Short mmCIF file of C-alpha atoms and ligand atoms in Angstrom, two decimals:
data_model
loop_
_atom_site.label_atom_id
_atom_site.label_comp_id
_atom_site.label_asym_id
_atom_site.label_seq_id
_atom_site.Cartn_x
_atom_site.Cartn_y
_atom_site.Cartn_z
CA MET A 1 4.67 23.67 9.35
CA LEU A 2 4.53 20.06 10.51
CA VAL A 3 2.30 17.55 8.69
CA VAL A 4 1.33 14.49 10.70
CA CYS A 5 -0.41 11.57 9.06
CA SER A 6 -2.36 9.37 11.48
CA PRO A 7 -3.40 6.72 10.62
CA ASN A 8 -0.17 6.70 8.70
CA ASN A 9 0.44 6.09 5.03
CA PRO A 10 2.43 3.92 4.32
CA THR A 11 2.92 2.16 7.71
CA GLY A 12 -0.73 1.97 8.84
CA GLU A 13 0.24 2.98 12.39
CA VAL A 14 -2.19 5.01 14.52
CA LEU A 15 -0.99 7.58 17.05
CA ASP A 16 -2.48 7.33 20.55
CA LYS A 17 -3.91 10.33 22.40
CA GLU A 18 -0.76 10.96 24.48
CA THR A 19 1.43 11.03 21.34
CA VAL A 20 -0.98 13.38 19.54
CA VAL A 21 -0.91 15.77 22.51
CA ASP A 22 2.93 15.51 22.68
CA VAL A 23 3.26 16.31 18.97
CA VAL A 24 1.12 19.43 19.38
CA ARG A 25 3.07 20.48 22.51
CA TRP A 26 6.38 20.01 20.64
CA ALA A 27 5.17 21.92 17.56
CA ARG A 28 3.93 24.81 19.70
CA ALA A 29 7.22 24.95 21.60
CA ASN A 30 8.94 25.28 18.21
CA GLY A 31 6.52 27.85 16.77
CA LEU A 32 5.10 25.46 14.17
CA HIS A 33 1.57 24.97 12.88
CA VAL A 34 0.50 21.32 12.65
CA VAL A 35 -1.73 19.82 9.97
CA PHE A 36 -3.16 16.44 10.95
CA ASP A 37 -3.94 14.38 7.87
CA GLU A 38 -6.67 12.02 9.15
CA VAL A 39 -7.77 10.67 5.78
CA TYR A 40 -7.72 7.04 7.06
CA ALA A 41 -9.58 7.87 10.29
CA ASN A 42 -12.39 5.37 9.65
CA SER A 43 -10.20 2.63 8.21
CA VAL A 44 -8.79 1.30 11.48
CA HIS A 45 -8.97 -2.50 11.35
CA ALA A 46 -6.78 -3.79 14.20
CA GLU A 47 -8.58 -5.52 17.04
CA GLY A 48 -8.88 -3.22 20.09
CA LYS A 49 -7.32 -0.24 18.33
CA GLU A 50 -9.25 3.04 18.16
CA PHE A 51 -8.48 6.16 16.17
CA CYS A 52 -7.89 9.35 18.17
CA SER A 53 -8.47 12.57 16.26
CA VAL A 54 -6.48 15.63 17.29
CA ALA A 55 -9.85 17.37 17.70
CA SER A 56 -10.83 14.97 20.48
CA ALA A 57 -7.30 14.83 21.96
CA LEU A 58 -7.44 18.63 22.38
CA GLN A 59 -11.09 18.51 23.48
CA GLY A 60 -12.28 20.53 20.50
CA ASP A 61 -9.96 23.46 21.10
CA LEU A 62 -7.46 23.51 18.20
CA GLY A 63 -6.37 27.09 18.66
CA ASP A 64 -5.00 28.98 15.66
CA ASP A 65 -2.19 26.56 14.90
CA VAL A 66 -3.68 23.07 14.59
CA HIS A 67 -5.61 22.06 11.47
CA VAL A 68 -7.23 18.85 10.24
CA VAL A 69 -7.69 17.50 6.74
CA TRP A 70 -9.83 14.53 5.73
CA SER A 71 -11.50 13.38 2.53
CA PHE A 72 -14.04 10.89 1.24
CA SER A 73 -11.37 9.20 -0.86
CA LYS A 74 -10.25 6.43 1.50
CA ASP A 75 -12.85 5.73 4.17
CA PHE A 76 -15.64 5.77 1.55
CA CYS A 77 -13.60 4.62 -1.49
CA LEU A 78 -14.77 7.81 -3.21
CA SER A 79 -11.52 9.18 -4.54
CA GLY A 80 -13.25 10.01 -7.83
CA ALA A 81 -15.60 12.42 -6.04
CA ARG A 82 -12.64 14.74 -5.22
CA VAL A 83 -14.26 15.95 -2.00
CA GLY A 84 -12.31 16.69 1.13
CA ILE A 85 -12.45 18.92 4.17
CA LEU A 86 -10.19 21.36 5.94
CA TYR A 87 -11.17 21.92 9.57
CA SER A 88 -9.47 24.85 11.26
CA GLN A 89 -10.35 27.37 13.93
CA ASN A 90 -7.94 29.90 12.49
CA ARG A 91 -10.24 32.66 11.19
CA ASP A 92 -7.62 34.25 8.93
CA LEU A 93 -6.88 30.95 7.27
CA MET A 94 -10.56 30.14 6.77
CA ARG A 95 -11.21 33.63 5.39
CA SER A 96 -8.41 33.15 2.84
CA VAL A 97 -9.67 29.72 1.88
CA ASP A 98 -13.19 31.12 1.45
CA ALA A 99 -11.92 34.02 -0.66
CA PHE A 100 -9.40 32.27 -2.88
CA LEU A 101 -9.73 28.51 -2.84
CA SER A 102 -13.42 27.79 -2.41
CA PRO A 103 -14.51 29.51 -5.65
CA LEU A 104 -11.91 27.50 -7.59
CA MET A 105 -12.45 24.14 -5.90
CA SER A 106 -16.13 24.07 -5.01
CA THR A 107 -17.97 20.78 -4.99
CA SER A 108 -21.00 20.47 -7.28
CA THR A 109 -24.37 20.78 -5.56
CA PRO A 110 -25.62 17.25 -6.52
CA THR A 111 -22.38 15.78 -5.09
CA GLN A 112 -22.78 17.78 -1.88
CA TRP A 113 -26.40 16.72 -1.63
CA ALA A 114 -25.59 13.01 -2.09
CA LEU A 115 -22.68 13.03 0.38
CA GLN A 116 -24.67 14.97 2.95
CA ALA A 117 -27.51 12.43 2.75
CA MET A 118 -24.95 9.66 3.25
CA ILE A 119 -23.19 11.11 6.30
CA GLU A 120 -26.45 12.09 7.98
CA ASP A 121 -27.67 8.50 7.94
CA GLN A 122 -26.16 7.27 11.21
CA PRO A 123 -27.57 3.68 11.08
CA TRP A 124 -26.18 3.28 7.58
CA LEU A 125 -22.80 4.70 8.67
CA ASP A 126 -22.65 2.32 11.65
CA ASP A 127 -23.24 -0.68 9.36
CA TYR A 128 -20.89 0.58 6.69
CA PHE A 129 -17.97 1.27 9.06
CA ALA A 130 -18.44 -2.07 10.82
CA ALA A 131 -18.37 -3.87 7.45
CA ASN A 132 -15.40 -1.80 6.27
CA ARG A 133 -13.43 -2.65 9.41
CA ARG A 134 -14.30 -6.35 9.20
CA ARG A 135 -13.37 -6.61 5.53
CA LEU A 136 -10.12 -4.68 5.92
CA ARG A 137 -9.16 -6.90 8.88
CA HIS A 138 -9.86 -10.03 6.83
CA ALA A 139 -7.91 -8.80 3.79
CA TYR A 140 -5.02 -7.60 5.97
CA SER A 141 -4.79 -10.89 7.84
CA ARG A 142 -4.85 -12.90 4.57
CA CYS A 143 -2.16 -10.70 3.05
CA THR A 144 0.10 -10.81 6.11
CA ALA A 145 -0.38 -14.60 6.43
CA LEU A 146 1.02 -14.97 2.92
CA LEU A 147 3.89 -12.62 3.75
CA ASP A 148 4.58 -14.74 6.85
CA ASP A 149 4.70 -17.87 4.62
CA MET A 150 7.26 -16.11 2.45
CA ALA A 151 9.24 -14.91 5.51
CA VAL A 152 8.80 -11.29 4.41
CA PRO A 153 8.86 -8.98 7.46
CA TYR A 154 6.41 -6.06 7.64
CA VAL A 155 5.28 -3.27 9.92
CA ASN A 156 2.22 -4.25 11.96
CA ALA A 157 -0.55 -2.02 10.62
CA HIS A 158 -3.49 -0.86 12.70
CA ALA A 159 -5.25 0.87 9.82
CA GLY A 160 -5.25 1.65 6.15
CA LEU A 161 -5.43 -0.22 2.91
CA PHE A 162 -1.84 -1.43 2.73
CA VAL A 163 1.05 -3.29 4.33
CA TRP A 164 4.54 -1.79 4.55
CA ALA A 165 6.69 -4.80 3.71
CA ASP A 166 10.41 -5.13 4.16
CA PHE A 167 12.21 -6.75 1.19
CA ARG A 168 15.70 -5.64 2.17
CA LYS A 169 16.99 -9.16 2.48
CA TRP A 170 16.42 -9.61 -1.26
CA MET A 171 18.69 -6.66 -2.02
CA SER A 172 22.48 -6.77 -2.15
CA ALA A 173 22.66 -3.24 -0.68
CA GLU A 174 20.24 -0.74 0.88
CA SER A 175 20.39 1.65 -2.04
CA GLU A 176 17.90 3.25 -4.39
CA GLU A 177 19.53 1.39 -7.28
CA CYS A 178 18.95 -2.04 -5.67
CA GLU A 179 15.42 -1.01 -4.70
CA MET A 180 14.64 -0.02 -8.32
CA HIS A 181 16.13 -3.31 -9.50
CA LEU A 182 13.76 -5.27 -7.24
CA TRP A 183 10.85 -2.98 -8.20
CA ARG A 184 11.45 -3.79 -11.88
CA ARG A 185 11.40 -7.51 -11.00
CA PHE A 186 7.98 -6.99 -9.39
CA CYS A 187 6.79 -5.04 -12.44
CA ASP A 188 8.03 -7.84 -14.73
CA ALA A 189 5.93 -10.21 -12.62
CA LYS A 190 2.98 -7.81 -13.26
CA VAL A 191 2.69 -6.55 -9.72
CA PHE A 192 2.92 -2.84 -9.09
CA LEU A 193 4.13 -1.88 -5.62
CA THR A 194 5.11 1.53 -4.24
CA PRO A 195 8.80 1.56 -3.29
CA ALA A 196 10.18 3.45 -0.28
CA SER A 197 11.96 5.91 -2.55
CA GLN A 198 8.50 7.15 -3.62
CA CYS A 199 7.49 7.66 0.00
CA PHE A 200 10.14 10.25 0.87
CA GLY A 201 12.69 9.53 3.56
CA GLN A 202 11.84 5.90 4.21
CA ARG A 203 14.44 3.12 4.22
CA TYR A 204 15.26 1.63 0.82
CA GLY A 205 13.90 -1.87 0.48
CA PHE A 206 10.42 -1.29 1.93
CA PHE A 207 7.50 -1.58 -0.49
CA ARG A 208 3.82 -0.73 0.05
CA ILE A 209 1.40 -3.51 -0.84
CA CYS A 210 -2.17 -2.25 -1.29
CA PHE A 211 -4.41 -5.18 -0.40
CA ALA A 212 -7.79 -3.43 -0.40
CA ALA A 213 -8.11 -2.44 -4.03
CA VAL A 214 -8.63 -6.06 -5.10
CA ASP A 215 -10.41 -9.07 -3.68
CA VAL A 216 -8.61 -11.55 -1.47
CA ALA A 217 -8.19 -14.12 -4.30
CA THR A 218 -6.54 -11.51 -6.56
CA CYS A 219 -4.30 -10.45 -3.69
CA GLN A 220 -3.21 -14.08 -3.36
CA VAL A 221 -2.33 -14.23 -7.09
CA ALA A 222 -0.26 -11.03 -6.67
CA LEU A 223 1.59 -12.42 -3.65
CA ASN A 224 2.37 -15.62 -5.55
CA ARG A 225 3.84 -13.46 -8.32
CA ILE A 226 5.88 -11.56 -5.74
CA LYS A 227 7.15 -14.92 -4.47
CA GLN A 228 8.27 -15.88 -7.97
CA ALA A 229 9.96 -12.48 -8.40
CA LEU A 230 11.84 -12.98 -5.12
CA VAL A 231 13.07 -16.41 -6.26
CA MET A 232 14.33 -14.78 -9.45
CA ALA A 233 15.93 -11.98 -7.45
CA ARG A 234 17.92 -14.58 -5.47
CA LEU A 235 19.25 -16.31 -8.66
C1 PLP U 301 -2.33 10.17 3.75
C2 PLP U 301 -3.04 10.69 2.56
N1 PLP U 301 -3.58 11.93 2.61
C3 PLP U 301 -4.24 12.44 1.56
C4 PLP U 301 -4.40 11.71 0.39
C5 PLP U 301 -5.13 12.37 -0.76
O1 PLP U 301 -6.33 11.82 -1.05
P1 PLP U 301 -7.36 12.61 -2.02
O2 PLP U 301 -6.56 13.66 -2.76
O3 PLP U 301 -7.90 11.58 -2.94
O4 PLP U 301 -8.37 13.19 -1.12
C6 PLP U 301 -3.87 10.43 0.30
C7 PLP U 301 -4.00 9.65 -0.96
O5 PLP U 301 -3.30 8.70 -1.22
C8 PLP U 301 -3.18 9.90 1.41
O6 PLP U 301 -2.68 8.65 1.39
#
């Protein structure tokens, strides 16, 4: 099984329609099912960038081997609700989920009622997503401007709540040990970042900075602390 995360965590990159179709073609040629994790679908903030779901790329026909997951956690900041969806046209899979998983993981009726009322209110959704996009774009541009000031390179994100920043030049070697050393410096400065070693298979020295969990002023304080930690790392 292949799991594809678009928009991606931790890079914030969004796959275009051609790439989504290519991924599915490749997976099918190799006899693999593909799960598209689209949990950041409505958190695209880059100017002129649109999200393309695999469901629209394949014109609604997912076959038996393409599945989509999404949840309320990111786009609606409702991670505490613990509500997500699995969308699949594979009848056997859905029958198994109904029989075994649904009874164990069902969502309470009041929660279902409240979320249903929310997602049926199209004018409210339009306003909410527009505001979400605008605020994410503002927070992202403030955060990356501060990284630019500090000459910290990063991956250009189109979506998501984070920046994937490259601190390799503050490490004496690209190793897990050096990454952990720098991570401890950040922790000492009271900033908690996710290192690449926690994101499986990424290059040591990259750290994920979540800019959306706090206001812009707090983010600025955190980046100043990172700056201090980097000065110390150089000493
Ligand atoms: C790409 C991605 N998928 C899924 C999840 C899971 O979210 P939840 O379990 O809150 O629905 C996360 C959470 O960090 C995520 O980043």
